[in-house]
Structure formats: C-alpha cells, structure tokens
Coordinates of N, CA and C and ligand atoms in Angstrom, one line a residue:
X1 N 6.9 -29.0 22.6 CA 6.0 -27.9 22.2 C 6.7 -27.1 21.1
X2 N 6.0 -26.6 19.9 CA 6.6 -25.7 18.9 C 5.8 -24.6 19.5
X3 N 7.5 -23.8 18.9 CA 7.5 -22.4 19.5 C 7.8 -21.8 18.3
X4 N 6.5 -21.9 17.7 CA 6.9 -20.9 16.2 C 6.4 -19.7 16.5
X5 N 7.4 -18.8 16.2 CA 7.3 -17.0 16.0 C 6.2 -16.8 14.7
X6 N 5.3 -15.6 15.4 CA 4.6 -15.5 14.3 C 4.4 -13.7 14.3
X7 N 4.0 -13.6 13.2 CA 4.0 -11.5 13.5 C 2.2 -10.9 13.4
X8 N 2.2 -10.1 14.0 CA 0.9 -9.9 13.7 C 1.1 -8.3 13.5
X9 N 0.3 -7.9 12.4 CA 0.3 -6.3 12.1 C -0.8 -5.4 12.1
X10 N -0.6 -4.0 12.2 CA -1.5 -3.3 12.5 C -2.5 -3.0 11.0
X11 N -3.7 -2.8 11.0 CA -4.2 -3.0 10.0 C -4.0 -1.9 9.0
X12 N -3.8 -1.1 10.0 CA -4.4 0.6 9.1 C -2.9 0.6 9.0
X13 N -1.9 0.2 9.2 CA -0.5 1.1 9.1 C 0.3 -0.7 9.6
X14 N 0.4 -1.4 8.7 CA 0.9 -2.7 8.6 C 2.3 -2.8 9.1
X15 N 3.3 -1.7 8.7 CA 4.6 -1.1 9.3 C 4.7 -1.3 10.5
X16 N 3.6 -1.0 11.4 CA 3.6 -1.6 13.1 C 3.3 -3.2 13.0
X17 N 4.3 -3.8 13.6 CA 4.2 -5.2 13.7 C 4.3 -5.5 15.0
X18 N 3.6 -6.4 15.6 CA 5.0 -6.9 17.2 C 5.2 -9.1 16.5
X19 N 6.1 -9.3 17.1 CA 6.3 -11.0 17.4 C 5.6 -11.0 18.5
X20 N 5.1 -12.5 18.2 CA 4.7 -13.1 19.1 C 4.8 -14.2 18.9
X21 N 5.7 -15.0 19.8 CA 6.0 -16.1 20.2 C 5.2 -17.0 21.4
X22 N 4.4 -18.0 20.9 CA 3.9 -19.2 21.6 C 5.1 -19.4 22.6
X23 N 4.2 -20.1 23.9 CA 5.1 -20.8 24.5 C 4.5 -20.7 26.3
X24 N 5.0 -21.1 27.5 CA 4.9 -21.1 28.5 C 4.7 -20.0 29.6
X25 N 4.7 -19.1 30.0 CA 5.7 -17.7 30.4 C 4.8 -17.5 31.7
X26 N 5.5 -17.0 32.2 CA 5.3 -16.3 34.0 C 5.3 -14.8 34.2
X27 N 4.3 -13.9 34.1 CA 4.8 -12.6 34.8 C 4.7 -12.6 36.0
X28 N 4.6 -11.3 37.4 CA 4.6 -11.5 38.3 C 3.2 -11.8 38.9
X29 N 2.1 -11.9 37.6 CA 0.6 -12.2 38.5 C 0.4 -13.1 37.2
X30 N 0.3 -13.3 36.2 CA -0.5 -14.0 35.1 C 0.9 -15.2 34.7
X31 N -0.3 -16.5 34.1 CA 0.8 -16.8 33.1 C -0.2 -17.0 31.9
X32 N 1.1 -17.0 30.9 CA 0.4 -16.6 29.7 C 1.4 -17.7 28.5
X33 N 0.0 -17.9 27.6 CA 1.0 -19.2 26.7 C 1.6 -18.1 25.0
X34 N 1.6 -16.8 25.1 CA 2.2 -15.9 24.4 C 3.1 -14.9 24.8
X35 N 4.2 -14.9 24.1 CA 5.1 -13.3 24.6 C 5.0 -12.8 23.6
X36 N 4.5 -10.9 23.9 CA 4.4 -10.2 22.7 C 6.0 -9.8 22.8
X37 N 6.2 -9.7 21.7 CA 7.6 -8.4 21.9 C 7.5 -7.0 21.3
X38 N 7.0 -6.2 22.4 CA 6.8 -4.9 22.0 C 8.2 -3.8 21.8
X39 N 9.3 -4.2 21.6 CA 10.7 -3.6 22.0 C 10.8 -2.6 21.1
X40 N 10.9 -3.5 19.6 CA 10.7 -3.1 18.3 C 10.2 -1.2 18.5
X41 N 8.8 -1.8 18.8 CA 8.2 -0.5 19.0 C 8.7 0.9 19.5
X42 N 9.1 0.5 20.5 CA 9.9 1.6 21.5 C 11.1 1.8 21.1
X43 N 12.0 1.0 21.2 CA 13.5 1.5 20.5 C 13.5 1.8 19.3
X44 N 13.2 1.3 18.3 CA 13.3 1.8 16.6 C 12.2 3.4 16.6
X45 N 13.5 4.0 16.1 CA 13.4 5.6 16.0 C 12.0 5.8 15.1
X46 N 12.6 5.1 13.9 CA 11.2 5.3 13.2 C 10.2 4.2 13.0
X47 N 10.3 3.1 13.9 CA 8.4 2.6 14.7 C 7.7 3.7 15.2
X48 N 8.6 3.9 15.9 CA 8.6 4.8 17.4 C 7.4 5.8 17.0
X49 N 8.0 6.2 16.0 CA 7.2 7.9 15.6 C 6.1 7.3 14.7
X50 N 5.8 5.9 14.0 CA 4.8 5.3 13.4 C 3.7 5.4 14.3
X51 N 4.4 4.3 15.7 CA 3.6 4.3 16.6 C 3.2 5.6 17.3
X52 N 3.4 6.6 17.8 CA 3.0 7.9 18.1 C 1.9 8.4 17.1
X53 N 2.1 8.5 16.1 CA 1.1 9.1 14.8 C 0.2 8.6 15.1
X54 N 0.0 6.7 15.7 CA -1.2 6.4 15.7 C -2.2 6.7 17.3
X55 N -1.2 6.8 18.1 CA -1.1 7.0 19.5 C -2.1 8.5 19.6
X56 N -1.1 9.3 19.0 CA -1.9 10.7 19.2 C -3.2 11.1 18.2
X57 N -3.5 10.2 17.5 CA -4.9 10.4 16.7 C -6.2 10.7 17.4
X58 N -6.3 10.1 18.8 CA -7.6 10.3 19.3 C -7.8 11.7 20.3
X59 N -6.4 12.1 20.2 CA -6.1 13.6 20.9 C -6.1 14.5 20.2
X60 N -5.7 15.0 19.0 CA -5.3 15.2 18.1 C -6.1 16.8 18.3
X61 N -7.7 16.5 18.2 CA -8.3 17.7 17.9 C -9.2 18.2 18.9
X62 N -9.4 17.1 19.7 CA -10.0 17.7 20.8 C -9.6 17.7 22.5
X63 N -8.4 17.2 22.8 CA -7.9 17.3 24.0 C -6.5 17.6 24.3
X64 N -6.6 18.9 24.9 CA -5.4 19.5 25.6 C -4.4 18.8 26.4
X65 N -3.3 18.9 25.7 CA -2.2 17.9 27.0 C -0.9 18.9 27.0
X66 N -0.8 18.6 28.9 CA 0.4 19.7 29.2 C 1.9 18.5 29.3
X67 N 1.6 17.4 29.5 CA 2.2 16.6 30.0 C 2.1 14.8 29.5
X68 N 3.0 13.8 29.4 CA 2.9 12.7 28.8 C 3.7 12.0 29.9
X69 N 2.7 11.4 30.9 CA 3.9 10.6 31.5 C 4.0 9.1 31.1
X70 N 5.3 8.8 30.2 CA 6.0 7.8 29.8 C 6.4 6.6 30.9
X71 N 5.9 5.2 31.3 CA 6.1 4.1 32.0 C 6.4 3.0 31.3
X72 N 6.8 1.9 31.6 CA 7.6 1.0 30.8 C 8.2 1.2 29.3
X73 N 9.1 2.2 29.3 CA 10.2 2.1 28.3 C 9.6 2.9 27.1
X74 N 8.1 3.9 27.6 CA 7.6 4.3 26.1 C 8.4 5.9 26.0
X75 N 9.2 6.6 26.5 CA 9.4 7.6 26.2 C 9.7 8.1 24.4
X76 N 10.3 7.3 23.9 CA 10.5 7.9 22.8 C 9.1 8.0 21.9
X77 N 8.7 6.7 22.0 CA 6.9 7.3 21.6 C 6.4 8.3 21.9
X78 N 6.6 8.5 23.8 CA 5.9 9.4 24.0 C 6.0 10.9 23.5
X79 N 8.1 11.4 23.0 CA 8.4 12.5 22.7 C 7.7 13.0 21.7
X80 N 8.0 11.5 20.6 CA 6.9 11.1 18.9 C 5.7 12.2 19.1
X81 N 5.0 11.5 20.0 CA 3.7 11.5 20.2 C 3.2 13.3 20.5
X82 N 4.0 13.7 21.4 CA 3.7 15.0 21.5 C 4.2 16.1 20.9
X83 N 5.4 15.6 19.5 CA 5.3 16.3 18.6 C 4.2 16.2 17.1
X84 N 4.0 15.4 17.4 CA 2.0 15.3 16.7 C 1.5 16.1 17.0
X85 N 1.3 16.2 18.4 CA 0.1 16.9 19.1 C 0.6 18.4 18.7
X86 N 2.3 18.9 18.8 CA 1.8 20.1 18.8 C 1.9 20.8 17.4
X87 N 1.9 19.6 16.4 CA 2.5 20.4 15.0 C 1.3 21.4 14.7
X88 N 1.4 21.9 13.4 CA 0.5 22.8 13.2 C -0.4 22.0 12.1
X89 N -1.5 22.7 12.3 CA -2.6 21.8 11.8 C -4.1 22.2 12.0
X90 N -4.8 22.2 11.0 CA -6.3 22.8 11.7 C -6.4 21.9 12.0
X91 N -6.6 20.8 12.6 CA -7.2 19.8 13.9 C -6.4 19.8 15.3
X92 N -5.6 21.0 14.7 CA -4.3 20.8 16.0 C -4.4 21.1 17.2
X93 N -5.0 20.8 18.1 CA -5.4 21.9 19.8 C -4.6 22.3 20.4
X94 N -3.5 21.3 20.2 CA -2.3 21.9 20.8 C -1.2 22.5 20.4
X95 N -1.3 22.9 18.9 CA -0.4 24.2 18.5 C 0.3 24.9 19.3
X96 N 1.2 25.5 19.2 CA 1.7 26.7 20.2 C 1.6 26.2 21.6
X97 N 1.8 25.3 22.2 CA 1.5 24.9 23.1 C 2.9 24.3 23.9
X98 N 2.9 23.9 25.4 CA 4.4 23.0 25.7 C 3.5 22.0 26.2
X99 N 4.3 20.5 25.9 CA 4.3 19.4 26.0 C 5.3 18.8 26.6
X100 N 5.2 18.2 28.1 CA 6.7 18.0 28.5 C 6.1 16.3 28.8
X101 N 7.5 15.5 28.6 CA 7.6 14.5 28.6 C 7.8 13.9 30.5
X102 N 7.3 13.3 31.3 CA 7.8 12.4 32.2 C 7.9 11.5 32.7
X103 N 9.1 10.7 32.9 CA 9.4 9.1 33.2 C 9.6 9.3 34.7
X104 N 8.2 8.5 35.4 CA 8.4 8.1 36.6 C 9.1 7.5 37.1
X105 N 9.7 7.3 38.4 CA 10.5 6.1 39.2 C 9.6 5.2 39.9
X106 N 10.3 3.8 39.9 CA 9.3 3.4 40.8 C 9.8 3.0 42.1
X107 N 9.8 2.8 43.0 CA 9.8 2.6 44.3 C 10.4 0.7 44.6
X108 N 11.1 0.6 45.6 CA 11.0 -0.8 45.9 C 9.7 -1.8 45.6
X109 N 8.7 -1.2 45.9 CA 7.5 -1.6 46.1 C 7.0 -2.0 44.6
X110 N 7.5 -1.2 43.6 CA 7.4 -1.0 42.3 C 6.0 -0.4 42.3
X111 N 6.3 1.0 43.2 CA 4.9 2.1 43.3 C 5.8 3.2 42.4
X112 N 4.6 3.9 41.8 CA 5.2 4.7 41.0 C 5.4 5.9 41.6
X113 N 6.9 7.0 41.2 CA 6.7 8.3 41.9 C 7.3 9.0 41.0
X114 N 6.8 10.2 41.4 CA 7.6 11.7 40.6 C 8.4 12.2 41.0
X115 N 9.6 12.6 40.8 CA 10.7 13.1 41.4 C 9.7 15.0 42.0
X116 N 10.7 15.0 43.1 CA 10.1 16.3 44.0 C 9.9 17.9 42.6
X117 N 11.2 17.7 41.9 CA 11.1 18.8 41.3 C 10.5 18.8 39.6
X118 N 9.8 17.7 39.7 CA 8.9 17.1 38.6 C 7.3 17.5 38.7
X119 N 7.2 17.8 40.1 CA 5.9 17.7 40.6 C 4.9 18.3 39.7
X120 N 5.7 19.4 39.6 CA 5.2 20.8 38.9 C 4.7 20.8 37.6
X121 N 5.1 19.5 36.9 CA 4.9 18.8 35.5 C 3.4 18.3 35.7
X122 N 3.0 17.7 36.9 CA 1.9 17.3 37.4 C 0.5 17.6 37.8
X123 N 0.8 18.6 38.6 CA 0.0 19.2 39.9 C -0.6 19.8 38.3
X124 N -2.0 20.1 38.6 CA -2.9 20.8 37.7 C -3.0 21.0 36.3
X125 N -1.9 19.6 35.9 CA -2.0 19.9 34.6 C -2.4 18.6 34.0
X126 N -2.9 18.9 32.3 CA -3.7 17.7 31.5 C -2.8 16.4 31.2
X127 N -3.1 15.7 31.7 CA -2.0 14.3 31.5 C -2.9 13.2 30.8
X128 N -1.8 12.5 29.8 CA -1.8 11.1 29.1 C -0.9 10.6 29.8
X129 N -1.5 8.9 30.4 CA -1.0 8.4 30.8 C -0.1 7.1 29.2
X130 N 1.0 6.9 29.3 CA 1.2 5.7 28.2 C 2.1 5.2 28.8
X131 N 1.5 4.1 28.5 CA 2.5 2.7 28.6 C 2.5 1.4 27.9
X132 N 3.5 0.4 28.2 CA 3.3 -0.4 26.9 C 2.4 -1.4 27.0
X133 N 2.2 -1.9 28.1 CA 1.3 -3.6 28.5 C 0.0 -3.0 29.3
X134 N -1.4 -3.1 28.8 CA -2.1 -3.3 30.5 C -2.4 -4.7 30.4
X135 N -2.3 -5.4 31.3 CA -2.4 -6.9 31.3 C -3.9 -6.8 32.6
X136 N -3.3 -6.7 34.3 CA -4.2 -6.9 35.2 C -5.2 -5.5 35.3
X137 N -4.3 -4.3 35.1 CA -4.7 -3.1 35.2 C -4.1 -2.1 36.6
X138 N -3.6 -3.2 37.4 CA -3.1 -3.1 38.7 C -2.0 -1.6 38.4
X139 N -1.1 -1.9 37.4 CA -0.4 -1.1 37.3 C -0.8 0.6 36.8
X140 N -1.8 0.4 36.5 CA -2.6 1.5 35.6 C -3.1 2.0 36.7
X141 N -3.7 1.3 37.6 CA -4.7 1.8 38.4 C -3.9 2.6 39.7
X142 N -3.0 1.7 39.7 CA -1.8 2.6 41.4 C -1.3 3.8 40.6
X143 N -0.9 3.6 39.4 CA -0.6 5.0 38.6 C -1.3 6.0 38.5
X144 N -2.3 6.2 38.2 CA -4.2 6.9 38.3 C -3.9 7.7 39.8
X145 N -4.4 6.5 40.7 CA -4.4 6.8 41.6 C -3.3 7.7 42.2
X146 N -2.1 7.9 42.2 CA -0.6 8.8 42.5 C -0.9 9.6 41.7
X147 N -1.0 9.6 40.5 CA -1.0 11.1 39.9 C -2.5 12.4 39.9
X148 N -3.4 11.6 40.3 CA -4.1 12.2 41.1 C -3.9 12.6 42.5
X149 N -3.2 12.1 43.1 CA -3.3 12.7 44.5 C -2.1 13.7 44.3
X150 N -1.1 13.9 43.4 CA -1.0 14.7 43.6 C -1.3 16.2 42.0
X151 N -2.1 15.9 41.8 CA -3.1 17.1 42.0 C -3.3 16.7 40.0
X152 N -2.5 15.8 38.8 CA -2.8 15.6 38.1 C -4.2 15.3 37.2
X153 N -4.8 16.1 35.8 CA -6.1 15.4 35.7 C -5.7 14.5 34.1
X154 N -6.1 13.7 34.5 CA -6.1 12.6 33.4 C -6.6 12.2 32.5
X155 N -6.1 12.8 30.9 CA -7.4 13.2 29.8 C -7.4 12.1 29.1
X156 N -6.1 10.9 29.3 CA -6.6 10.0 28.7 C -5.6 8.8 28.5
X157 N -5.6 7.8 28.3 CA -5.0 6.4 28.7 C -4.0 6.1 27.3
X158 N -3.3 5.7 27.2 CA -2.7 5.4 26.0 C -1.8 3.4 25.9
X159 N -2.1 2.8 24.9 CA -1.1 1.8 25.3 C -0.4 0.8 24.0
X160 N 0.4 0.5 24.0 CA 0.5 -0.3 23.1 C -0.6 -2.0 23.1
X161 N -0.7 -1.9 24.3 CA -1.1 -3.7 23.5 C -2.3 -3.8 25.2
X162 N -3.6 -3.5 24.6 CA -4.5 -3.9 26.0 C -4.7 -5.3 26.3
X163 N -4.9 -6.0 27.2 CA -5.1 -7.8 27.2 C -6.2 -7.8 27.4
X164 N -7.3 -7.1 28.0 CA -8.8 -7.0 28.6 C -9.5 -5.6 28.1
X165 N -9.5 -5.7 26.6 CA -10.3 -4.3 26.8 C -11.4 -4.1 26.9
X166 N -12.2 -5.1 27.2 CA -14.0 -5.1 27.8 C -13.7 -4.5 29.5
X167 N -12.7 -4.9 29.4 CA -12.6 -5.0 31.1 C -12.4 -3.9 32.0
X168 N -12.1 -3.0 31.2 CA -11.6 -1.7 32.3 C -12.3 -1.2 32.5
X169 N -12.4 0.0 33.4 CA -13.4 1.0 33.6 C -13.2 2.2 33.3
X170 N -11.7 2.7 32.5 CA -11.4 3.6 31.7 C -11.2 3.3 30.9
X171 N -11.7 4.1 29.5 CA -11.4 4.2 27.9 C -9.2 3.8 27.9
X172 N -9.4 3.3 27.4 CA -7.8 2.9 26.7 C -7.4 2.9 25.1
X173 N -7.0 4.3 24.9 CA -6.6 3.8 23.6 C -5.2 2.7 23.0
X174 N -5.8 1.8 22.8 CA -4.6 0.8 22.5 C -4.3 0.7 20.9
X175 N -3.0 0.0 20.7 CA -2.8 0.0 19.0 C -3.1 -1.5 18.7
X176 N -3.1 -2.1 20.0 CA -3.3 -4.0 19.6 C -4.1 -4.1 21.0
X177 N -4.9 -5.1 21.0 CA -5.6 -5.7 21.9 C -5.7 -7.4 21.9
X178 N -6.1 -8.1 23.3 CA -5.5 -9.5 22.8 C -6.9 -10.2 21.6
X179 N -7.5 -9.4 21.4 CA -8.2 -9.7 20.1 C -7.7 -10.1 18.8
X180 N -6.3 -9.2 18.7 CA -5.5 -9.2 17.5 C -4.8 -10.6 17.6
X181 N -4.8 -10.7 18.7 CA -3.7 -12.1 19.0 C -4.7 -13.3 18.4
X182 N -4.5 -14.3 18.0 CA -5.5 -15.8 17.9 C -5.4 -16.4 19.1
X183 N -5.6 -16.5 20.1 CA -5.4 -17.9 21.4 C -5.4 -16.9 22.3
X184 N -4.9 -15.8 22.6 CA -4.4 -15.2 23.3 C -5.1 -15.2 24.8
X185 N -4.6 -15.4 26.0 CA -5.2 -15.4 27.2 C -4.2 -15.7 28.4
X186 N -4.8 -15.3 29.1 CA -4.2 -15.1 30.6 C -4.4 -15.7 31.7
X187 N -3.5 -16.0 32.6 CA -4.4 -17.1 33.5 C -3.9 -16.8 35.4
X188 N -4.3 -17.1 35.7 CA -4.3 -16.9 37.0 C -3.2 -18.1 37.2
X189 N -2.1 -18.6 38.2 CA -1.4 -19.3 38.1 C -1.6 -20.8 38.5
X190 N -2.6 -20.5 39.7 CA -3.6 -22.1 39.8 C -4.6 -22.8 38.9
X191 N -4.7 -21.4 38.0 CA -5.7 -22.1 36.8 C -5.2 -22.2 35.5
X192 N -3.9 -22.4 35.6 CA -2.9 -22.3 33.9 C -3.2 -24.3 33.5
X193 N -3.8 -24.2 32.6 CA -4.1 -25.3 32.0 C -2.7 -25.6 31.5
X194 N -1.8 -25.3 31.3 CA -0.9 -25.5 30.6 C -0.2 -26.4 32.1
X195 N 0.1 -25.6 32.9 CA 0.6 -26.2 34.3 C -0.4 -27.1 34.5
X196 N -1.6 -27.3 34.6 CA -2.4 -28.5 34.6 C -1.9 -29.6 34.1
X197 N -1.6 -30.2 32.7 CA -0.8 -30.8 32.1 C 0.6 -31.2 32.2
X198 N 1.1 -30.6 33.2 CA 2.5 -30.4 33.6 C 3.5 -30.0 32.9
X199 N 3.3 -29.3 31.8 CA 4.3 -28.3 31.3 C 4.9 -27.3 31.8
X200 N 6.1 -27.5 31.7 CA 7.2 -26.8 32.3 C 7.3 -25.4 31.3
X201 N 7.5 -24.4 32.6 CA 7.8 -23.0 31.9 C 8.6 -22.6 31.3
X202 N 8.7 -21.7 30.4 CA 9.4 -21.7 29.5 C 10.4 -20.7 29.5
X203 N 10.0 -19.2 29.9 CA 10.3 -18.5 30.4 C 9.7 -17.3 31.6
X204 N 10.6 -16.2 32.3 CA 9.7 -15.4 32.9 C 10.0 -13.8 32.4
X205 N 8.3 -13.8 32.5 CA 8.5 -12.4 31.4 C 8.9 -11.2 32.5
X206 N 9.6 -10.2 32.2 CA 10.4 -9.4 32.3 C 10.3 -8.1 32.4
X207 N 10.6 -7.2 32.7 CA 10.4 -5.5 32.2 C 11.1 -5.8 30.9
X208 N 10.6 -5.4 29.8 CA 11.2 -5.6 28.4 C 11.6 -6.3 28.0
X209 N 11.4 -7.8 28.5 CA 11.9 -8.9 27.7 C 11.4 -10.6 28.7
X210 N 12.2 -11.2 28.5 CA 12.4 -12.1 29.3 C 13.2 -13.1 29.6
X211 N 13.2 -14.2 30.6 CA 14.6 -14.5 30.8 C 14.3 -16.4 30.6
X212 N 15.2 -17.0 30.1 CA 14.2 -18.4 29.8 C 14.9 -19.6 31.3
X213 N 14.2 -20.1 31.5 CA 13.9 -20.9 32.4 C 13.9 -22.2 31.7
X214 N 14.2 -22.7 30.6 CA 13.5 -23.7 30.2 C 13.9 -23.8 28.6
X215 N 14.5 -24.9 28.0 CA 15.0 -24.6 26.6 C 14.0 -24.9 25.7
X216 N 13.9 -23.9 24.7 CA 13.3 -24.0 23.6 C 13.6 -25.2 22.6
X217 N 12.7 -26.0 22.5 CA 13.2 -26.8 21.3 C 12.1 -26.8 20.5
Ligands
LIG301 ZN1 1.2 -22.2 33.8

C-alpha cells in the first residue's frame, strides 16, 4: 500500500495546514484509513496563534467567555485564542475582561476532572470548550456533561478537525472537517473494509501521535 503524505490547507488562511497520511490505523473505538497530524498546530508558537485568530472569530463579538477549558494538547491555542477575545476592538465583548485558561486531568477511566481548587474557574462561569479531534463525540459529550454538573455554562464548542459534522447535536466550530479530507472515513472495527481484505494495521493512533505496528513501505 502507498502511503503518500499529502497536506491539506485552510482556505481562508492557507498558513494552517495539517498532513495527512493514508494508511491503516486503530484508535480506541474507530479505524480509520487517514492520520491527520494536527501537532504542528498546537506546538508551533506561531500556528498556534494563526490557529486561535481563526478559533476565536465566531466569539469575537457576541459571546462572553470567563474561561477556556483546553483538552488534548490545545492550551497554547487556547492562551492565543483568549488573547483575541480580549484585545481591544469595537467587536471586542470581551475587552477588559479575565480569561483564564484550564487543562483538565483525566482519570484512569480517561473521565475528565477539574482539580478541587480549579473549580471556581468553573462553577457559574461562560465556558468554551476546545479540543483537537471530535471523531465519536463520546469525548465531548462526558466533557459537557462534567462541566455542567459542576455548575459550568457552555457558550460554545471549538475544535481543530470535526470527523461528523452533520452529526452532532451541538454547533462545533471547527477549522477542518472530514469534508476537507478526499476519502476520509471511519469505521467501526467489524466493519473496516480494509480489515475485510486482510490488511494489516499500520499503526495505532495515539494521544498526539501514533505508534506503528506495521512497517511502512
Ligand atoms: Zn481495519
């Protein structure tokens, strides 16, 4: 199987790219015959703040945020992102305002939690949720659900790269969707046509990366 790397870019601001490499791959619920690599995005200082500029556009002028809780590796976006929100600006709402950044822990379970003395970041105040993948939604949705219960309201969804955006039941602002991708799809692991055929996996995808099982040639 050729495993040619190919880049796909953002339209409005072409400077945001991710790879995406063809090929085999396993997460812990999907398999999928593409790995995006969204790393780029998050580590490079100035993606980072590309990616923010575009992130914070749909907030910009009409919704208040006290809080950005950052999940899979987006913090420095998210810092980006809420210094957008609060620069000055006639569209700016949140001028003069505090914006605090929080990176949840997750649990054995890989349930998400707030540290005790973070709460307060939480409880009653406007939250964006960002992260980098929604693939099943699973993760979004146990996230939702915790930061609501303890007392957070949710003004709005943020992500680098949606896989199903017909599919949700909350708005998602994403920067790529698997639309942008050509082939792009997901599969349930008894119904991977690829494994139908008996192709061997290639790799398994990762928190930020992944690990190969299988040599590329
Ligand atoms: Zn498969």
């Amino acid at each position: 199987m050729k495993n040619e790397i190919f880049t796909v870019s953002l339209a409005k601001n072409p400077v945001i790219s991710l790879k995406v490499e063809p090929g085999h791959f396993t997460t812990s619920h999907f398999h999928a015959a593409h790995y995006l690599d969204l790393n780029n995005l998050k580590t490079n200082a100035f993606l980072a703040k590309e990616v923010a500029i575009e992130l914070a556009l749909p907030y910009m002028s009409t919704t208040l945020v006290d809080t950005i809780v950052c999940m899979e590796g987006t913090e420095v976006i998210g810092a980006y992102m809420a210094s957008e929100l609060l620069q000055e600006g006639t569209y700016s709402i949140n001028m003069g305002r505090d914006i605090n950044i929080v990176t949840p822990i997750s649990n054995a379970n890989k349930n998400l939690m707030i540290q005790s003395n973070k709460q307060d970041l939480i409880n009653n105040q406007n939250i964006i949720v960002l992260v980098s993948t929604v693939s099943s939604g699973i993760t979004i949705g146990s996230a939702l659900e915790y930061l609501s219960y303890y007392g957070g309201k949710i003004v709005g969804i943020s992500a680098l790269f949606n896989a199903y955006p017909e599919k949700q039941d909350q708005k998602i602002h994403s920067l790529f969707t698997s639309k942008d991708i050509p082939g792009y799809q997901l599969f349930r692991p008894g119904e991977c046509p690829m494994c139908k055929v008996g192709l061997k996996l290639d790799a398994i995808i990762v928190h930020d990366g992944y690990i190969k099982i299988h040599c590329f040639d």
